[in-house]
Each structure stands twice: as C-alpha cells, then as structure tokens.
Tab-separated table of C-alpha atoms and ligand atoms in Angstrom:
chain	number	residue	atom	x	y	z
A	100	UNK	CA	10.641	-19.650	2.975
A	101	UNK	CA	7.739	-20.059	5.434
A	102	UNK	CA	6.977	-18.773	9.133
A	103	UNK	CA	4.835	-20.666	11.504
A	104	UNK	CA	1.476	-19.025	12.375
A	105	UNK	CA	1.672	-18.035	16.327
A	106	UNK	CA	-0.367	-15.308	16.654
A	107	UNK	CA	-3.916	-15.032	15.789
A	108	UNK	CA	-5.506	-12.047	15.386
A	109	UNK	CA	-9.508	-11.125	14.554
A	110	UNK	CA	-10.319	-10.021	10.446
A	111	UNK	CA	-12.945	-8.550	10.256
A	112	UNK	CA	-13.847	-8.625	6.135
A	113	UNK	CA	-15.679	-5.490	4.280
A	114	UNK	CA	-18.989	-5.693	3.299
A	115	UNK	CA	-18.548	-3.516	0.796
A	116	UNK	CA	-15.457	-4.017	-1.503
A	117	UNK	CA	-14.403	-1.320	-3.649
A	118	UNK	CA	-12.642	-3.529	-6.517
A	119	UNK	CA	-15.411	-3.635	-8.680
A	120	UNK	CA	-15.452	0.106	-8.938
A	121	UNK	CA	-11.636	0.901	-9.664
A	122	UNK	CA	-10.425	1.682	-12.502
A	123	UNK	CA	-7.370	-0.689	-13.270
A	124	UNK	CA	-6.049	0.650	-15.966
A	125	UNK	CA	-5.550	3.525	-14.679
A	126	UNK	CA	-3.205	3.563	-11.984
A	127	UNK	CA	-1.339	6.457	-10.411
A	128	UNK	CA	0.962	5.351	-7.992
A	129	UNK	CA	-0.393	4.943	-4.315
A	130	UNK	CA	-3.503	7.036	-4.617
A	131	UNK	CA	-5.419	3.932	-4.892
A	132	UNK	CA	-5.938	1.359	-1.518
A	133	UNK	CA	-6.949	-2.152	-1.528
A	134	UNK	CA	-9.897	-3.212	0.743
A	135	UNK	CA	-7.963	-4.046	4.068
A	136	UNK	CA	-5.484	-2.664	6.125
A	137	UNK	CA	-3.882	-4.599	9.564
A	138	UNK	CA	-3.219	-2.324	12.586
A	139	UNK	CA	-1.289	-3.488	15.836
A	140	UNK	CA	-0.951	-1.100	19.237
A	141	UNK	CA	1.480	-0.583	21.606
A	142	UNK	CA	1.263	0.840	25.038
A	143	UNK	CA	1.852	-0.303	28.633
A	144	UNK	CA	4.841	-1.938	27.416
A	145	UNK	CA	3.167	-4.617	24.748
A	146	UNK	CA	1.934	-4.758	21.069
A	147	UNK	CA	-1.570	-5.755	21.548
A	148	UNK	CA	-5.183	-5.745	20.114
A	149	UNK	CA	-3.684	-6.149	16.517
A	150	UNK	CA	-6.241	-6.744	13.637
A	151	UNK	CA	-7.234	-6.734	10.151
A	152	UNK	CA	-10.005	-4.660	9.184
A	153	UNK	CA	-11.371	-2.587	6.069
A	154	UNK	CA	-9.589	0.325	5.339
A	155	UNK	CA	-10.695	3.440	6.720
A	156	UNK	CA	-9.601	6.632	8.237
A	157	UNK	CA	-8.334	6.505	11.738
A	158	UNK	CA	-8.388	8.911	14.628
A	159	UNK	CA	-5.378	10.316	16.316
A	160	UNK	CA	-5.546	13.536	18.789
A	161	UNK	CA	-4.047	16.732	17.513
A	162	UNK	CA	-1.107	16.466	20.267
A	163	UNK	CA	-0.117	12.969	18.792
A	164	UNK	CA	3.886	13.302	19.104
A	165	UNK	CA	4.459	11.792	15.739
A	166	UNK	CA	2.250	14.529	13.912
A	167	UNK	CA	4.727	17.224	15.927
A	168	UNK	CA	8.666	15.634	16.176
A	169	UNK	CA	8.537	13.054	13.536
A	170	UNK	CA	8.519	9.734	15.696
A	171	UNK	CA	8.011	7.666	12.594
A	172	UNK	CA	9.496	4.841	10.549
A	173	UNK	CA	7.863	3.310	7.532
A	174	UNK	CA	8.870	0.244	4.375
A	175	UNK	CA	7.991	-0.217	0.979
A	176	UNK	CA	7.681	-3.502	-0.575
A	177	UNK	CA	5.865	-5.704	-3.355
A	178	UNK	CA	3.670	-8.885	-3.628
A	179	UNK	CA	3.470	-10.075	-6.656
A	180	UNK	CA	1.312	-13.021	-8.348
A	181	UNK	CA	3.579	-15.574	-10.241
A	182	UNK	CA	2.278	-16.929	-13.527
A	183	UNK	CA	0.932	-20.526	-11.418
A	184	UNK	CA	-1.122	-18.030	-9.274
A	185	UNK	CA	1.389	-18.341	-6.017
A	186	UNK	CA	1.720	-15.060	-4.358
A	187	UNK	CA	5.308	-13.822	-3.701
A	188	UNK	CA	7.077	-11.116	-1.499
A	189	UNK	CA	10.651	-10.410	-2.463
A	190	UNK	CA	12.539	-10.413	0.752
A	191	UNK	CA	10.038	-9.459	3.506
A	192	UNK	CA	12.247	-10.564	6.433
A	193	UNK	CA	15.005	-7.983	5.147
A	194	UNK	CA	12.341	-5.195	4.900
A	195	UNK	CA	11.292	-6.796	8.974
A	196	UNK	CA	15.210	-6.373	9.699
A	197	UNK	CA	15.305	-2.839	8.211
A	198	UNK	CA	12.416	-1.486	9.850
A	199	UNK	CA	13.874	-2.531	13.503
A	200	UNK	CA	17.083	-1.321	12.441
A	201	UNK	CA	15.273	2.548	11.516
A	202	UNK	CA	12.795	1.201	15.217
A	203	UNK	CA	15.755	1.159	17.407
A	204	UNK	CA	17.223	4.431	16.224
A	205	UNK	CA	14.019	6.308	16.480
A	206	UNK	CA	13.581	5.038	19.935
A	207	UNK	CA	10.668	2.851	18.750
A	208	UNK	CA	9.992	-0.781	20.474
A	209	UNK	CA	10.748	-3.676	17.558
A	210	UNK	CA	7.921	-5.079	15.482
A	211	UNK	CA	7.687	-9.130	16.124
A	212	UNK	CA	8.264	-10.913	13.662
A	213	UNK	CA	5.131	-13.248	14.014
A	214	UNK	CA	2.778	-9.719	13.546
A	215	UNK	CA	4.915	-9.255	10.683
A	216	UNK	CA	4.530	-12.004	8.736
A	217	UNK	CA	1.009	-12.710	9.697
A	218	UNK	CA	-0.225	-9.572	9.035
A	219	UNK	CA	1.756	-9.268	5.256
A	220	UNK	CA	0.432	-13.143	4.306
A	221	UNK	CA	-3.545	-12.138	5.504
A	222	UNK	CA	-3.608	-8.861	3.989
A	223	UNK	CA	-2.127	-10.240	0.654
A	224	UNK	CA	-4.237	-13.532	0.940
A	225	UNK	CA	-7.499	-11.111	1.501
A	226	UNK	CA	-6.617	-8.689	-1.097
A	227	UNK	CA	-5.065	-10.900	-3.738
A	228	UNK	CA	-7.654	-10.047	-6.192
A	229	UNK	CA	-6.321	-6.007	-5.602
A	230	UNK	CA	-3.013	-7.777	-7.882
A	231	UNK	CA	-3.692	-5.862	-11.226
A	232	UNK	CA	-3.740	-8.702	-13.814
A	233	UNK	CA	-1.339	-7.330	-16.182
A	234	UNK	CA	2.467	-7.975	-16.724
A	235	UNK	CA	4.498	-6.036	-14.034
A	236	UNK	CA	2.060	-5.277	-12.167
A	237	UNK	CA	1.989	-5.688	-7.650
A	238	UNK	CA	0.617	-4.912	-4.535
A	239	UNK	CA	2.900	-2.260	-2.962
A	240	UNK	CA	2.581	-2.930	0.914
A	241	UNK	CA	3.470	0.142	3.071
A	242	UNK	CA	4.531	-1.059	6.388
A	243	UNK	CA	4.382	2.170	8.724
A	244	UNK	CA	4.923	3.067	12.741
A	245	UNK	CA	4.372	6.053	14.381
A	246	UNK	CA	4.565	7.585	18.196
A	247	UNK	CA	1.121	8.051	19.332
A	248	UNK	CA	1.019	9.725	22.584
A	249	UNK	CA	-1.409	12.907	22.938
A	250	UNK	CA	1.406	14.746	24.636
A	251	UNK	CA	3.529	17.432	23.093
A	252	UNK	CA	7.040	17.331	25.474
A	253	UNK	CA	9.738	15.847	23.589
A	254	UNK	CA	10.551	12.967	24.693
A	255	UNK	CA	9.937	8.805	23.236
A	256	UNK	CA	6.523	7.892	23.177
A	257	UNK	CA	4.594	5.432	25.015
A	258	UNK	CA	2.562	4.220	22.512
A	259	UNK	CA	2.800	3.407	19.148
A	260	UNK	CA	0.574	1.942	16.211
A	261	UNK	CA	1.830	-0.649	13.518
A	262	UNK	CA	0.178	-0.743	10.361
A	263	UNK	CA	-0.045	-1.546	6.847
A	264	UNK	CA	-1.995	-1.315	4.158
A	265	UNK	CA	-1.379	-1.718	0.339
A	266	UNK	CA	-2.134	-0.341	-2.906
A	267	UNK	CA	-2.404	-1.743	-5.852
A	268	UNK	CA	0.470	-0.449	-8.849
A	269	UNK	CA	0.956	-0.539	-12.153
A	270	UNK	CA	3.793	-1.770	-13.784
A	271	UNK	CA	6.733	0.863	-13.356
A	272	UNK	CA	7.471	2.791	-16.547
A	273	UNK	CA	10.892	2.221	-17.722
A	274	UNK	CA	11.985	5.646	-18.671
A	275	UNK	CA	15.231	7.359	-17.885
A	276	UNK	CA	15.723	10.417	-15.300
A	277	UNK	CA	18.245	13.302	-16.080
A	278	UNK	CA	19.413	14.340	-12.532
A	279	UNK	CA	21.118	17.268	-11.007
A	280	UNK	CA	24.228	17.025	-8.721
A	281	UNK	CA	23.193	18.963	-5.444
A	282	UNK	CA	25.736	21.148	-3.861
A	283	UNK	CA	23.550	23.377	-1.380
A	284	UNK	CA	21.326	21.177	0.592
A	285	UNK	CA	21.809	17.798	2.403
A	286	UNK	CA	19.239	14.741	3.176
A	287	UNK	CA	21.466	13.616	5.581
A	288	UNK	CA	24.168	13.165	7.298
A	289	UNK	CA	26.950	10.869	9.327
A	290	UNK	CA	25.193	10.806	12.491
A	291	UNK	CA	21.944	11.641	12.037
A	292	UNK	CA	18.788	9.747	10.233
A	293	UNK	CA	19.995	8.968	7.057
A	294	UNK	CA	20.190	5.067	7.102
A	295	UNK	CA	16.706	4.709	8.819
A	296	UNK	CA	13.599	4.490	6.728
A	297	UNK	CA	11.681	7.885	8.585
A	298	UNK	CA	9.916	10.882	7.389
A	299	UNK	CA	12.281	13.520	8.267
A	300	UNK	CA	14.614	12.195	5.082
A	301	UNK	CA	11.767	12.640	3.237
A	302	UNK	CA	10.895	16.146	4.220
A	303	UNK	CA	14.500	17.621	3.785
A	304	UNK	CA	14.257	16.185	0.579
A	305	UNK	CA	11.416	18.236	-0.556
A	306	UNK	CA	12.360	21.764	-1.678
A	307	UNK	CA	15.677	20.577	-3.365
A	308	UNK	CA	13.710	18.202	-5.215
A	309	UNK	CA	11.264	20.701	-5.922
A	310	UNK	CA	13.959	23.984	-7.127
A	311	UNK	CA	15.765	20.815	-9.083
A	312	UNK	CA	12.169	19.940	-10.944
A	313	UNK	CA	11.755	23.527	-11.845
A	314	UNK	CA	14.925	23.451	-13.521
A	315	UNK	CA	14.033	20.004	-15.749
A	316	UNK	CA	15.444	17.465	-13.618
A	317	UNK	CA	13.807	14.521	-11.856
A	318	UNK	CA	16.026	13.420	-9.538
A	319	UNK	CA	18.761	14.980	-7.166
A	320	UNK	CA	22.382	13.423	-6.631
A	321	UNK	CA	22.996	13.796	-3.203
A	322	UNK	CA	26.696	14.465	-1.935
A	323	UNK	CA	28.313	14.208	1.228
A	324	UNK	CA	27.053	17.000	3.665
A	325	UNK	CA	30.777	18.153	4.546
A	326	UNK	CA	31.935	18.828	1.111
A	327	UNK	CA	29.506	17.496	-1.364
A	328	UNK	CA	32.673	16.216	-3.178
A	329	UNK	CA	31.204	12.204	-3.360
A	330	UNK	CA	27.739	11.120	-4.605
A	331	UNK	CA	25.337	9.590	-2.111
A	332	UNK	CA	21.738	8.443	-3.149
A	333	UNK	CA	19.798	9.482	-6.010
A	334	UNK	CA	16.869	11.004	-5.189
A	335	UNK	CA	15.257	7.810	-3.006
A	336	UNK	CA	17.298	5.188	-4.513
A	337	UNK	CA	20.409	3.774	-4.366
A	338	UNK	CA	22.918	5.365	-6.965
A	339	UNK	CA	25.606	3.120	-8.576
A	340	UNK	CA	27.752	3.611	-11.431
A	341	UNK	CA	29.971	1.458	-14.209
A	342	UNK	CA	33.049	2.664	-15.051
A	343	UNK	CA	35.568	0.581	-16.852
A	344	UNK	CA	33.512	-2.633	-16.166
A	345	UNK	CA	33.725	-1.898	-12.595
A	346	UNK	CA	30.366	-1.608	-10.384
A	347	UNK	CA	31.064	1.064	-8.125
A	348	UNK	CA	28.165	2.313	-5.398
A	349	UNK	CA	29.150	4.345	-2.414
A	350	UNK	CA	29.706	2.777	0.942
A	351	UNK	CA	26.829	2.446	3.976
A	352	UNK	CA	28.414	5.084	6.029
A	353	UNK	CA	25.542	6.008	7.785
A	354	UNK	CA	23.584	8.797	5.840
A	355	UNK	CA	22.616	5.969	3.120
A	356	UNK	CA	19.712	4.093	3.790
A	357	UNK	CA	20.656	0.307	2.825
A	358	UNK	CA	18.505	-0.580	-0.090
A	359	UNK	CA	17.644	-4.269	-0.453
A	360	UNK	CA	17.823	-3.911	-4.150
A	361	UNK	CA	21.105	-1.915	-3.893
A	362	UNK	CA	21.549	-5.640	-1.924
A	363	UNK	CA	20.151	-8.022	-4.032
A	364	UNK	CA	22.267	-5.975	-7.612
A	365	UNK	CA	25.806	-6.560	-5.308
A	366	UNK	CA	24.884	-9.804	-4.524
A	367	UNK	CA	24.294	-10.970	-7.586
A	368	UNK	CA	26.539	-8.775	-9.682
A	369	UNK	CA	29.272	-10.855	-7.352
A	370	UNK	CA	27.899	-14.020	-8.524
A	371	UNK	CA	28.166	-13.104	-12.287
A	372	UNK	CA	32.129	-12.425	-11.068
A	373	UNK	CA	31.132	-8.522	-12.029
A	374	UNK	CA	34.187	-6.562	-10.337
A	375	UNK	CA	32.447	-4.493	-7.216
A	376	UNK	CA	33.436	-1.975	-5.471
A	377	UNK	CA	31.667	0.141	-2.440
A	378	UNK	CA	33.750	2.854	-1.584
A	379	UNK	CA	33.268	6.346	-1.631
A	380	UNK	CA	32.918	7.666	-5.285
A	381	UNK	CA	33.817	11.457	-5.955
A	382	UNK	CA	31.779	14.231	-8.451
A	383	UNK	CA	35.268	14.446	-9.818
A	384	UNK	CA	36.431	10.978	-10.513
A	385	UNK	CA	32.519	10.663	-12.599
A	386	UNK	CA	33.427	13.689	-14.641
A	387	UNK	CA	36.780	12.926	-15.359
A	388	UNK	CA	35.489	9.052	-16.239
A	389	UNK	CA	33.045	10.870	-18.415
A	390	UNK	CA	35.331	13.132	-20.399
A	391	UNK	CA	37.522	9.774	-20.591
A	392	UNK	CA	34.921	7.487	-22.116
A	393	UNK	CA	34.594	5.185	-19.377
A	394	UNK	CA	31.785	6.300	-17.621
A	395	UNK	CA	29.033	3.360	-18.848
A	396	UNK	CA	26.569	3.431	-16.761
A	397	UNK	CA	25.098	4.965	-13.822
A	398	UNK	CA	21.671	4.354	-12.475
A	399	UNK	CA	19.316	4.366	-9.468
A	400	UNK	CA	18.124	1.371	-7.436
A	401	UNK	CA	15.066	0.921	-5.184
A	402	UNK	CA	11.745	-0.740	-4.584
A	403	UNK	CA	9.176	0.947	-6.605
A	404	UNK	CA	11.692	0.622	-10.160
A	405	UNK	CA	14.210	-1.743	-9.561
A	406	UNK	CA	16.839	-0.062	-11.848
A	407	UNK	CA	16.286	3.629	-12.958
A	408	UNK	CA	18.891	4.634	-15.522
A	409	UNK	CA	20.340	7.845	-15.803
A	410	UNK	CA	20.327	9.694	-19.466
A	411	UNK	CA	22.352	12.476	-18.126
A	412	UNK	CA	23.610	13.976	-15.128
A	413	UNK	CA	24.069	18.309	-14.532
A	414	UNK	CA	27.286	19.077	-13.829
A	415	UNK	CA	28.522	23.069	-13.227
A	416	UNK	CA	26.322	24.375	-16.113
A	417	UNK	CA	26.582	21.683	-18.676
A	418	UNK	CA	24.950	17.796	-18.966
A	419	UNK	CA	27.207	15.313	-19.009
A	420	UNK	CA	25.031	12.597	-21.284
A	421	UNK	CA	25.330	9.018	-20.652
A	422	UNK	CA	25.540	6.251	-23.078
A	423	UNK	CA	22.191	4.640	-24.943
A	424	UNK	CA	20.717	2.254	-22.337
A	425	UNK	CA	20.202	0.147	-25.326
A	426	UNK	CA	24.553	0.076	-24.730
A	427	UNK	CA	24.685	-1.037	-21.028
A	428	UNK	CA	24.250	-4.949	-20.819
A	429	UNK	CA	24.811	-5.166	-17.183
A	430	UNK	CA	22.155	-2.739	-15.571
A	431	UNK	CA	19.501	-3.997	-18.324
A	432	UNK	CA	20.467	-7.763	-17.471
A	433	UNK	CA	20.545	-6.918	-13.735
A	434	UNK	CA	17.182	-5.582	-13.784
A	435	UNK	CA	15.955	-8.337	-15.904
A	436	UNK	CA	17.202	-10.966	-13.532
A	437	UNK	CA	15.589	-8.947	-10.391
A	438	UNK	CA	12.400	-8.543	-12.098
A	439	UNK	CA	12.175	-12.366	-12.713
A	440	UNK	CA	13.448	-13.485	-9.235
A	441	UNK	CA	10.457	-11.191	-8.227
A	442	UNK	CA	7.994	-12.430	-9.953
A	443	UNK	CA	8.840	-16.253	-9.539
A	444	UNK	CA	10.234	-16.837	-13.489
A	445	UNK	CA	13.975	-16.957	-12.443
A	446	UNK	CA	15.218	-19.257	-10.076
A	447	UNK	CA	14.654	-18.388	-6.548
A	448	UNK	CA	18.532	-19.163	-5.879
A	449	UNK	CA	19.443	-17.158	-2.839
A	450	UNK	CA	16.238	-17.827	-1.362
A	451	UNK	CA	14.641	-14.542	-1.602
A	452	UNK	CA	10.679	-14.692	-2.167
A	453	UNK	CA	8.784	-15.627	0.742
A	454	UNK	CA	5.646	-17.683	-0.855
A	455	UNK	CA	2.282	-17.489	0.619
A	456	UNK	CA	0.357	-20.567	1.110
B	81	PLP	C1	13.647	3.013	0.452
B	81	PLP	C2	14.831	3.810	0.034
B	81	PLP	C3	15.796	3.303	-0.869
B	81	PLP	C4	15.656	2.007	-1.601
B	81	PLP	O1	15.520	0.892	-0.775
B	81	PLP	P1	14.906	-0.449	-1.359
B	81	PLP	O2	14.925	-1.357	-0.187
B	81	PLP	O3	15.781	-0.906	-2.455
B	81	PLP	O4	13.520	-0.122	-1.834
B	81	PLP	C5	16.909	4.084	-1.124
B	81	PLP	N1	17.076	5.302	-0.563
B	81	PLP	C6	16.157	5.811	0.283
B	81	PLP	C7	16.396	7.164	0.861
B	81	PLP	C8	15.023	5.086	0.608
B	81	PLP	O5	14.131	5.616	1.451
C-alpha cells in the first residue's frame, strides 16, 4: 500500500552521524537510537511545527502533566529491509488505528494520518542504513504521545507532542519463557486502561514481574482481576493456547490490549481452516487439558518476538511442562509464515506491508 504525500515538513539532517561508531553486533534491545527522530506539537487546538531532526534530548518543565498523571500513549513496530533492498513496515496503518483508539481514551486529540505516514517513510528512508545487515534483524520505531502542559491540576492537557524515533534491533532470540500464573496482582481491568497502549499498564506490571523473576520465571500470566480464574495476556503479549487442535486465545474484553500479531496469527490460522476460538479460557480448563494430554501448545504473541513459546507454566506449587517446541507444527509454522510476510519472502496476501518508495 501507499499514502499520498500532503504534508511537508522541514529535516533537518545530522552533521554528525553516529553509525560509524556503533557497535552492530552487539545489540541490546532499545538502548541504541538511530540518527533522527520526527517530533509534531499540539496546542491551540492544532498539530503544528512538526519536523525531523537529529536525535537529541528534549526539554519539558518539571510540572509537565504527563511526567505527574500518566497522559501518555505509545506503539511499537518494525521496518524491515527485504532481500531486493525495499524497505517494509508490517501493518503501520493498524498500529495508526491503535494508537487513536488508546488517543481517544486517554483524552488525547488523534494523530493524522498524513504526519503518520510521512514521518514513519522519512525517518526510515533517512535512517535506512541504521537496518542491521544481518538475517532478522529491524528498525523498531517507537511511536509515542504525551500531555505536555506545565500545570499540575488534573485535568486533559492542552498540549501534546508526537514523536518517534527508532532503534536499531537485533534479531529476536528464539528461546522459550517458563511463566508464572498470577493470582495477587492485576494489569488491568474491564473498565479501565487495559486495551490502550499507555504507561500506566506498564507500571502495574512492574513489581509482579519483578517478585515473579526472583522466583525463576520470565513472564507473568495475567488473570481476570475479579477472580483470576481465566488467563489474560502474558506478560506484554498476547497469550494463546492449542488444545486438541483447537486455537484458543481469550476474548478483547477490554483489559487486553489488541495485538496486531495476536491479529495477523487469527487471521491467518482461519485461512489454513485451523479451528479458532476467542472466548474466555479458564486456569482450570489448561490444567485439566494438561493432566489430559491435550494441552499442545501455548505461547505468547507480540511485536518485538512474534511467537514466544512457553516451556512450562507454574501452577499451585508445581510446573506444568509443555510439549518440545520441536512437537508443535502450528505455532512454529505460524511464526514462520509471519516472519516471512514481514520481511517481504512470503506473499504479501492480505496486504499487510506498507512499502516505502
Ligand atoms: C503491545 C502489546 C501487545 C502486543 O501487541 P502487538 O501489536 O502484537 O505488538 C500485547 N500486550 C500488551 C500489553 C502490549 O502492550
């Protein structure tokens, strides 16, 4: 897909790259920043003044609201550079949709789609070099809002800045995550912030992920915050499971955020005729599908992965160990597939990379 050019906005270029002095092969994820970042403002009603320019620190005052109450919405997502040298990014108007969906419930005016676009094709156009050259590799773009009035009463901001910048990442390791079922804390819940893409999520997600790490676990199973009787998220992802051949995630009720891989895996999972179902998914029906046999898969889905299997998941004292991901064809083919779509070696079917020209 393509998008017309309607807004033009100033770039001003670095004089001094940095890209001959990182170290590629070295990557830790998002602690390294290409040479350019785009930032738009908004106040007195408009988005205005936007522009490109080299990264660098900004200035904000100490009473800006976001830094206080959290009036902030953010995306992740990947440019990649196919093998003929085209530059990709897998489904940037869903990731546009997404972040006005998490804008409107944060009370935060809607990004247009023209500063959107333009700002994602010159940043990855200026910084295409910042693509490591290895297999797997990508330019993580981190689309980000926040309120920026220098007041401290609670209330919607007036102003706001847009901006992005990206980071060059390796290619994800493949491993697998033991997780821990959570039955104390939340991230969210049915009416609250849950399905937006903001920093609060993140920040109640913190010391349960930290007391689960101390016990050996990387990720956290989320349940339901009335009864923590039916599975979630894991961690950040999107969790889904196979049981009996069936494809089972739990239903957008509000406290998930809607993943666009979670999207892209039902979408095509329907196409292969996989049986799907999104409905809520209890702890117990997992453990009892465990102690059955028929528990083949479960696994994590998101940006920054794709698919993140699960070796084992803690249950009341004891691990209940899943089956050799060598064993389950239709995650492994599933990521495969995404992975290729991504990176412009599968066929673009449903229309889902947005080429740069
Ligand atoms: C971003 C995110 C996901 C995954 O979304 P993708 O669009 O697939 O990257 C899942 N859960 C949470 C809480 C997230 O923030």
């Amino acid at each position: 897909m393509s998008v017309s050019k309607t807004i033009n906005f100033p770039i001003e270029r670095t004089t001094k790259s940095r890209l001959s002095e990182t170290d590629f092969s070295n990557l830790e994820f998002g602690t390294v920043n290409s040479d350019h970042m785009f930032v738009v403002d908004y106040y007195k009603g408009e988005w205005k003044d936007a522009k490109i320019m080299p990264f660098q620190n900004i200035s904000v005052s100490p009473a800006c609201s976001a830094l206080h109450y959290g009036q902030t919405v953010f995306e992740g997502m990947k440019a990649f550079r196919a093998t003929n040298g085209d530059l990709l990014v897998f489904r940037p108007e869903k990731h546009l949709e997404r972040l006005n969906n998490s804008n409107r419930r944060l009370c935060i005016p809607e990004i247009p789609k023209e500063y959107f676009f333009d700002a994602i094709d010159e940043l990855v156009k200026l910084d295409q070099e910042w693509i490591p050259n290895k297999e797997g590799c990508s330019l993580y773009l981190r689309p980000f809002i926040f309120a920026n009035d220098p007041f401290i009463g609670v209330k919607p901001s007036s102003a706001y800045k847009f901006m992005i910048f990206t980071c060059p990442v390796a290619g994800y390791y493949k491993g697998t995550v033991k997780v821990i079922i959570e039955s104390e804390f939340v991230r969210a819940s049915p009416g609250g912030i849950g399905a937006a893409k903001t920093g609060g999520n993140y920040a109640a997600s913190l010391l349960p992920a930290k007391l689960a790490a101390d016990k050996g676990y990387q990720q956290i199973l989320w349940t339901d915050s009335k009864e923590h009787k039916y599975f979630e998220e894991s961690g950040t992802m999107n969790l889904m499971f196979v049981i009996n051949d069936t494809l089972i995630t739990p239903s957008l009720d509000g406290s998930i955020l809607p993943g666009i891989t979670r999207d892209s895996i039902l979408t095509i999972a329907k196409d292969w005729g996989v049986k799907i179902e999104e409905r809520r998914i209890s702890v117990d029906e997992v453990v009892e599908a465990h102690s059955k046999g028929t528990l083949q898969d479960a696994f994590g889905t998101g940006t920054a992965a794709t698919i993140t299997q699960i070796s084992a998941i803690h249950h009341n004292g004891e691990d209940m160990v899943l089956p050799d991901v060598a064993t389950r064809e239709l995650s492994n083919k599933l990521n495969k597939t995404i992975v290729d779509i991504k990176h412009g070696v599968a066929e673009d079917k449903y229309n889902w990379v947005h080429r740069i020209k």
